[in-house]
Coordinates of C-alpha atoms in Angstrom, one line a residue:
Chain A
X295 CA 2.6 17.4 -24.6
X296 CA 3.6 13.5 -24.6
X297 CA 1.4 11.3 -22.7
X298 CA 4.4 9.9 -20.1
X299 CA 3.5 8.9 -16.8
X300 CA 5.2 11.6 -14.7
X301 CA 5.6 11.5 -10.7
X302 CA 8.3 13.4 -8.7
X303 CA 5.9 16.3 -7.4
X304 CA 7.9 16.2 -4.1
X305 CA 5.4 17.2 -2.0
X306 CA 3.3 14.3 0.4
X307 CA 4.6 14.7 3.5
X308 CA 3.0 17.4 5.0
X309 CA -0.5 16.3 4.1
X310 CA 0.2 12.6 5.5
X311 CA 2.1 14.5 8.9
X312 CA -1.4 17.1 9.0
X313 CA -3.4 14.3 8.4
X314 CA -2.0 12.5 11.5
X315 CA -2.8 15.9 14.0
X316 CA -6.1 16.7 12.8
X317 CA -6.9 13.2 13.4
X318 CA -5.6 13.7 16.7
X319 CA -7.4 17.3 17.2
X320 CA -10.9 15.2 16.0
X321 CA -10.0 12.7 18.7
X322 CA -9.6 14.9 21.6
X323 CA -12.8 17.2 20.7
X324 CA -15.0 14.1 20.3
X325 CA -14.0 13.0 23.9
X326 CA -14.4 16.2 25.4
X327 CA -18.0 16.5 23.9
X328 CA -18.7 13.1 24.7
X329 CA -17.7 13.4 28.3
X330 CA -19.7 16.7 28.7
X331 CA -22.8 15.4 27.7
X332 CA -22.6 12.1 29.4
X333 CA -22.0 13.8 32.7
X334 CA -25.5 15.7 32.1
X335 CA -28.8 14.4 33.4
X336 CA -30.8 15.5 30.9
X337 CA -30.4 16.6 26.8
X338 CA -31.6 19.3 25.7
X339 CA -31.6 22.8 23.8
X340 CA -30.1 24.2 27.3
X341 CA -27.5 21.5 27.2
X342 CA -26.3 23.0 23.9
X343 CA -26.4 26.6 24.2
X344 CA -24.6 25.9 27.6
X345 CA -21.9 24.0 25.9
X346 CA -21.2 26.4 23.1
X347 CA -22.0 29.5 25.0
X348 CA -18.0 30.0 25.6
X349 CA -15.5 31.2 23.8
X350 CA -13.0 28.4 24.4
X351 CA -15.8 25.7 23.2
X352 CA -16.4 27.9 20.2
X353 CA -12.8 28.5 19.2
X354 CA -12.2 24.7 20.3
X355 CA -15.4 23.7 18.0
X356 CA -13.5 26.1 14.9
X357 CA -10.4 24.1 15.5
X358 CA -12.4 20.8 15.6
X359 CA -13.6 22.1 12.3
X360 CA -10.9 23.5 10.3
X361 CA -9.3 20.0 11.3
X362 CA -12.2 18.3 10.1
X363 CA -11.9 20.5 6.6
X364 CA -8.6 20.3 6.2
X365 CA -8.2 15.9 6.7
X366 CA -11.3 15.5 4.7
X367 CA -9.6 17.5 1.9
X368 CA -6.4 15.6 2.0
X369 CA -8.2 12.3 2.3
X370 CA -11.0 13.2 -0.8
X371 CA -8.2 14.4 -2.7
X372 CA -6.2 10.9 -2.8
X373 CA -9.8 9.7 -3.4
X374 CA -10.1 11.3 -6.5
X375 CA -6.3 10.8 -7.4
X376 CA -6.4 7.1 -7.3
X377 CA -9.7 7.5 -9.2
X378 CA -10.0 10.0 -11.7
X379 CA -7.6 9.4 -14.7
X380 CA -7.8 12.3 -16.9
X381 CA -5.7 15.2 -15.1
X382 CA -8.2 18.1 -16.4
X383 CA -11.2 16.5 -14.2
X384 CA -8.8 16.0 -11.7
X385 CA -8.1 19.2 -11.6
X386 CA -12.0 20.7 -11.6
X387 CA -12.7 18.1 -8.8
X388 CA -10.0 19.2 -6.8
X389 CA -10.6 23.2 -7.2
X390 CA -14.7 22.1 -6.4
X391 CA -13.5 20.5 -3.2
X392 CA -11.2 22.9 -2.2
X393 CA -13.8 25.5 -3.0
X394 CA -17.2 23.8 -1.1
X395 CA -14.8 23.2 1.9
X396 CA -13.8 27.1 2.5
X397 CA -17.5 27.5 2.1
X398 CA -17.8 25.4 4.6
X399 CA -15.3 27.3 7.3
X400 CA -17.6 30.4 6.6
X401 CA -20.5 28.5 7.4
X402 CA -18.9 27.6 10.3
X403 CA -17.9 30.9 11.7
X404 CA -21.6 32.1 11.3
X405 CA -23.2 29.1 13.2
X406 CA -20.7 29.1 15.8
X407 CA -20.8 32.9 16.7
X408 CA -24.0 33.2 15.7
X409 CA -23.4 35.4 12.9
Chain B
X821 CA -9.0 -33.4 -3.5
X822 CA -10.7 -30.8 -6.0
X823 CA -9.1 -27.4 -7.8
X824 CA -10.4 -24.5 -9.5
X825 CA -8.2 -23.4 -11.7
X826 CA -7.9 -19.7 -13.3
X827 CA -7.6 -20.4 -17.4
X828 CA -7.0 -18.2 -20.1
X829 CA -4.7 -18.6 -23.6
X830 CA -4.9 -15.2 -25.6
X831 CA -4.1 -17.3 -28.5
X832 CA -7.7 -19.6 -28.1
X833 CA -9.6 -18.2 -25.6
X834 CA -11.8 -14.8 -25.6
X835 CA -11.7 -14.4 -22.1
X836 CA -10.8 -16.0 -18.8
X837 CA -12.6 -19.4 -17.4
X838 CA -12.2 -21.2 -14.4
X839 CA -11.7 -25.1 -14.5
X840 CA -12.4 -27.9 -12.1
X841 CA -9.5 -30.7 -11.7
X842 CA -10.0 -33.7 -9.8
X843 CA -6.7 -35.3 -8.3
X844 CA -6.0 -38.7 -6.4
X845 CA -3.7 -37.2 -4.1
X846 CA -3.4 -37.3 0.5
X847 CA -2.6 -34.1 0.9
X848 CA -0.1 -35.4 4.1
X849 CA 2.7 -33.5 3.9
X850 CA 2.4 -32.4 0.0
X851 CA 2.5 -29.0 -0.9
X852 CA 0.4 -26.8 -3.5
X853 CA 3.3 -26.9 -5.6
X854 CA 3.5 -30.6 -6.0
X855 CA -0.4 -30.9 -6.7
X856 CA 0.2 -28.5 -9.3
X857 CA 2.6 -30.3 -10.8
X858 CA 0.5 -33.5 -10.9
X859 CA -2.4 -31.4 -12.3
X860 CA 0.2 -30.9 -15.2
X861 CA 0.8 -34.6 -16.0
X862 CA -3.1 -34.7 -16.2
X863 CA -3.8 -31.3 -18.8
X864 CA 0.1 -30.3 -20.0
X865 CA -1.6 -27.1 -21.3
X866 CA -1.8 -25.7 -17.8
X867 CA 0.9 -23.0 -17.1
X868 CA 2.9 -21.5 -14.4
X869 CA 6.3 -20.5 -13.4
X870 CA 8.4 -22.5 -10.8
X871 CA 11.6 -22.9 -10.3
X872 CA 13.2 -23.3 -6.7
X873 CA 10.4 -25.2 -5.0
X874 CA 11.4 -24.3 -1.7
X875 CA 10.0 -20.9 -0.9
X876 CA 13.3 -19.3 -2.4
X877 CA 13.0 -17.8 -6.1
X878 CA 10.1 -16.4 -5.5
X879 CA 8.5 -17.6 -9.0
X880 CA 5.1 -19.4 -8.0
X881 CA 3.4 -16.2 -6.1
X882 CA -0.2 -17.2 -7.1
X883 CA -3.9 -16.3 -5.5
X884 CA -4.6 -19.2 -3.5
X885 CA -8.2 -19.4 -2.2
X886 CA -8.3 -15.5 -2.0
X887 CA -4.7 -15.3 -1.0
X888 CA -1.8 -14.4 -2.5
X889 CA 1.5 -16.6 -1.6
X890 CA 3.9 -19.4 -3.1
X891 CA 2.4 -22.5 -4.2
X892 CA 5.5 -24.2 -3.3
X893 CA 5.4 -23.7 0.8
X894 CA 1.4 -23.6 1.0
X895 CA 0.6 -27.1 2.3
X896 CA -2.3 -28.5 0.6
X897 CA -4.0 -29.8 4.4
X898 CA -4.5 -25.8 4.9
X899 CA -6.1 -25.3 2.1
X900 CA -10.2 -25.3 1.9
X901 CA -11.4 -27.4 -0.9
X902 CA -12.0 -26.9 -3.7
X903 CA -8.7 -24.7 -3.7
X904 CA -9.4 -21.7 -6.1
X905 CA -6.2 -20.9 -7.9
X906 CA -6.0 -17.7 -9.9
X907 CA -3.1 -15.6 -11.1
X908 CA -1.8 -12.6 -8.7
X909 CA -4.5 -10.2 -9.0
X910 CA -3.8 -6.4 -10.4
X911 CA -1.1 -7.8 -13.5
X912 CA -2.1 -8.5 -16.9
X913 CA -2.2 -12.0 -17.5
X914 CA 0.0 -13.9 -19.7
X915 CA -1.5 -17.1 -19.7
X916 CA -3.2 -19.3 -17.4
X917 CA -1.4 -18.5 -13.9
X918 CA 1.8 -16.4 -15.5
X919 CA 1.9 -13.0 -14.7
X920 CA 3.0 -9.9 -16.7
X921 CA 5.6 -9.0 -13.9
X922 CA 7.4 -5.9 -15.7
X923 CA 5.2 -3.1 -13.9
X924 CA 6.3 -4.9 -10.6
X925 CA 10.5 -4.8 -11.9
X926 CA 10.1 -1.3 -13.0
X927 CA 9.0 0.1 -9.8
X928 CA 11.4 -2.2 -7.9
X929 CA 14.3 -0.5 -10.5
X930 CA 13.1 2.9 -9.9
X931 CA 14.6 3.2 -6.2
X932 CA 18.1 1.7 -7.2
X933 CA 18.1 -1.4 -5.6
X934 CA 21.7 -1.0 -5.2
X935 CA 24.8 0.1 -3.1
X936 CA 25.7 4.2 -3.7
X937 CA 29.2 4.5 -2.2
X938 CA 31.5 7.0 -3.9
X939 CA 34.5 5.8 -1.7
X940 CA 37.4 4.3 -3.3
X941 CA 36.4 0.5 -2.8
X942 CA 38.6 -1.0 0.1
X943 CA 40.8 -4.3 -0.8
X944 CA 38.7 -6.6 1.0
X945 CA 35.0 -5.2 1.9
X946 CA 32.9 -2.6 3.1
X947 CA 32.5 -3.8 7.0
X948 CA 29.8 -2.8 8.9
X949 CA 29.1 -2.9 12.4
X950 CA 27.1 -6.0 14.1
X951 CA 24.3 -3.5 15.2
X952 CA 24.2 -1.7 11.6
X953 CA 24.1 -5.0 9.7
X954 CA 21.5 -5.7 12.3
X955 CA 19.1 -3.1 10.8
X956 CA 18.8 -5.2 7.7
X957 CA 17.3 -7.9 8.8
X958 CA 13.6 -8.4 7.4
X959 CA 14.7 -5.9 4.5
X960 CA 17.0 -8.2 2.4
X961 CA 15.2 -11.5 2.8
X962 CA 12.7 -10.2 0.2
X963 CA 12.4 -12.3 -2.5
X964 CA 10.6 -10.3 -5.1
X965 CA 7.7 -13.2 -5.6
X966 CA 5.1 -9.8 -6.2
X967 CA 2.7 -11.1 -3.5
X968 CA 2.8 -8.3 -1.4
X969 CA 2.6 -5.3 -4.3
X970 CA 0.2 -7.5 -6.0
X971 CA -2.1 -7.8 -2.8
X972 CA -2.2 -3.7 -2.5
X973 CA -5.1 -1.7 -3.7
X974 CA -2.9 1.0 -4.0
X975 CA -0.8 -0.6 -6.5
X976 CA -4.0 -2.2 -8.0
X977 CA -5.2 1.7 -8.9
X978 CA -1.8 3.5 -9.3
X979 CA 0.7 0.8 -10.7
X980 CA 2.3 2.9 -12.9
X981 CA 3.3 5.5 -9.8
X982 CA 3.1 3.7 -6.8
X983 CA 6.2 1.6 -5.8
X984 CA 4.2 -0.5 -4.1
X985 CA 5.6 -2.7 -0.9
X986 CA 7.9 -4.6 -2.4
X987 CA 10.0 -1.8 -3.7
X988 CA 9.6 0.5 -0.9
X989 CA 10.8 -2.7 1.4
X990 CA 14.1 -3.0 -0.7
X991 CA 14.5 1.4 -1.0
X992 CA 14.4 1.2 2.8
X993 CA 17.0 -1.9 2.8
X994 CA 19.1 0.6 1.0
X995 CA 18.5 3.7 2.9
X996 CA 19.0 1.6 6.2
X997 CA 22.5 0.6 4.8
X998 CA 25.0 2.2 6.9
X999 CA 27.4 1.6 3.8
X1000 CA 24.9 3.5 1.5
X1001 CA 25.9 7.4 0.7
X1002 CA 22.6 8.1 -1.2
X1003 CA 19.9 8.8 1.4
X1004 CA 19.3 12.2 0.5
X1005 CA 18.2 11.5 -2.9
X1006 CA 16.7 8.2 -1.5
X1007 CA 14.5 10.6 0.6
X1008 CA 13.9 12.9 -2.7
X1009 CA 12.9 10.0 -4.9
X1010 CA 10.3 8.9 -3.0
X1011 CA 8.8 12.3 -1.4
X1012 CA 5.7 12.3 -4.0
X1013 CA 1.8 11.9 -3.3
X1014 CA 1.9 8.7 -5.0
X1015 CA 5.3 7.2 -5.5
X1016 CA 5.1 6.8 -1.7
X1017 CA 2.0 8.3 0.1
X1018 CA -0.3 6.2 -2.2
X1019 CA 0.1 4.3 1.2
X1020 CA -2.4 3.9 3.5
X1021 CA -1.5 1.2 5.8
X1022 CA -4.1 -1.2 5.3
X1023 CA -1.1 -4.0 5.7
X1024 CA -2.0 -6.3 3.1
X1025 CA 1.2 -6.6 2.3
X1026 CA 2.0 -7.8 6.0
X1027 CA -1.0 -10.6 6.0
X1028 CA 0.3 -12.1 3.3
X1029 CA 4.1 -12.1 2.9
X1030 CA 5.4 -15.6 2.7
X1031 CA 8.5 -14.6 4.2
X1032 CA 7.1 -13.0 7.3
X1033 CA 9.0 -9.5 6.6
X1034 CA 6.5 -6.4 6.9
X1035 CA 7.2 -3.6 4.5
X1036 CA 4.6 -1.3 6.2
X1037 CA 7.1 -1.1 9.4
X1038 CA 9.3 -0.2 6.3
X1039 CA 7.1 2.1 4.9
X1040 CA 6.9 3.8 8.3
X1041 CA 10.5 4.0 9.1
X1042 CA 10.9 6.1 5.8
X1043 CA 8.5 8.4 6.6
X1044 CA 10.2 9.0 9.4
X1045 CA 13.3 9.6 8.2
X1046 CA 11.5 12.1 5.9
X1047 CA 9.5 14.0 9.1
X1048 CA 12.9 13.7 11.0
X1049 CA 14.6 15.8 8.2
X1050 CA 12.1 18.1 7.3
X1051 CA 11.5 19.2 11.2

């Protein structure tokens, strides 16, 4: 293969577009949390189990997080593209990300419904 | 008034210095420009590129105290002394203050910075309407002096992919034109992770163009056009 500098992978649009709602999704979680527990006299292990003892705070919470997952991989990814030179590695770092973060999403369905 | 000025000849020196001048001069209503010139009577050896001296060619884009933007319209009474002068930051150096500028050219000729119209050319001229010609203005006052790309960390990692402010400025000046018959492919050029979305509006380029023009509103406006034709 010649070492040209290639571009014209026609894809970018998506991620900036998904990178703008999960932002937004983030924003609107962190508010509600933060309302709830400013509205509470007292913190505690109650507090919590009160909060995410519903369904629509857990799916909610999932949504909060596949957002979360899915922004951090877009934004880690351009990381490691204006970083990492040498495609291979780029490659590996990319398929480790992508990996750790669907780990992640399983972690999260077993904490939040207490699997 | 005292200068620091960036140094470095391939030819003699192993690597880059910085060295102090000391000039007679009331800065009043004198420009960077002229002290440069002056600093040039004293050591002939210094280089850099001018030409218009009026903020129009674009040639002497240099890092003023931290800064990048045209020696020739920076007045020296806004300058803190000593004024540091180095050569626009993220392009090899040729010598002293001169800038290896072809990266910058060959991203600026990668979105054709030219008219697509397949139309038999009319005898006199391609009219537009006052409120299309409208939508040019702050595209095609660009001069091309580099101080925007040059001031993007983007473009400082990526300047072999990213088109950097400068040309994405002048592709949207193109895709704006109502006269142009080539947005599509425009659209297609520039839809890539890096040749476009390498930015991240941090704005640099806004903060320091010397013509006021502000290619991330540019930048914006192309993406869009991109969401608008792809929902």
């Amino acid at each position: 293969m010649v070492n040209r500098i290639v571009t014209g992978a026609h894809y970018g649009l998506r991620d900036w577009l998904v990178q703008r709602v999960t932002a937004a999704v983030m924003a609107v979680y962190t508010l509600v949390v933060a309302a709830y527990l400013l509205r509470q006299s007292s913190f505690g292990y109650d507090t919590w189990i009160e909060l995410f003892s519903g369904n629509i705070m857990r799916t909610f919470s999932m949504l909060f997080l596949l957002s979360l997952f899915y922004h951090a991989w877009i934004g880690v990814r351009d990381i490691v593209m204006d970083y990492v030179k040498p495609a291979g590695i780029r490659l590996l770092i990319h398929v480790l990300v992508i990996l750790a973060l669907m780990l992640y999403v399983i972690w999260s369905v077993q904490i939040l419904w207490g699997l | 008034m005292k200068f620091r000025i960036y140094r470095y000849n391939p030819d003699t020196d192993t690597k880059p210095y910085m060295q102090d001048f000391d000039l007679q001069l009331e800065a009043g209503d004198a420009m960077l420009l002229d002290a440069l010139m002056l600093l040039k009577e004293q050591d002939d050896s210094l280089g850099f590129r001018k030409s218009c001296r009026e903020g129009v060619c674009g040639s002497d884009a240099m890092n003023i105290n931290g800064r990048n933007g045209l020696a020739c319209i920076t007045s020296l009474s806004s300058l803190r002394q000593p004024i540091e002068i180095r050569p626009l930051p993220g392009l090899p150096v040729i010598r002293d203050l001169i800038v290896d500028m072809t990266q910058f050219f060959k991203q600026y000729h990668s979105i054709k910075p030219y008219l697509v119209n397949n139309d038999p050319p009319p005898e006199t001229e391609r009219l537009q309407s006052p409120q299309d010609r409208l939508e040019l203005d702050g595209l095609y006052e660009c001069i091309l002096c580099a101080c925007c790309t040059t001031a993007c960390p983007s473009f400082w990692w990526n300047p072999d992919k990213f088109v950097g402010p400068a040309g994405l400025l002048q592709a949207y000046r193109f895709i704006a034109d109502t006269r142009d018959q080539d947005t599509a492919a425009r659209l297609d050029n520039l839809e890539d992770p890096y040749r476009l979305f390498r930015c991240h509006t941090i704005m640099n380029c806004v903060d320091v163009c010397p013509k006021g023009l502000n290619p991330t509103e540019a930048i914006g406006k192309i993406k869009d056009m991109m969401v608008k034709r792809a929902v």
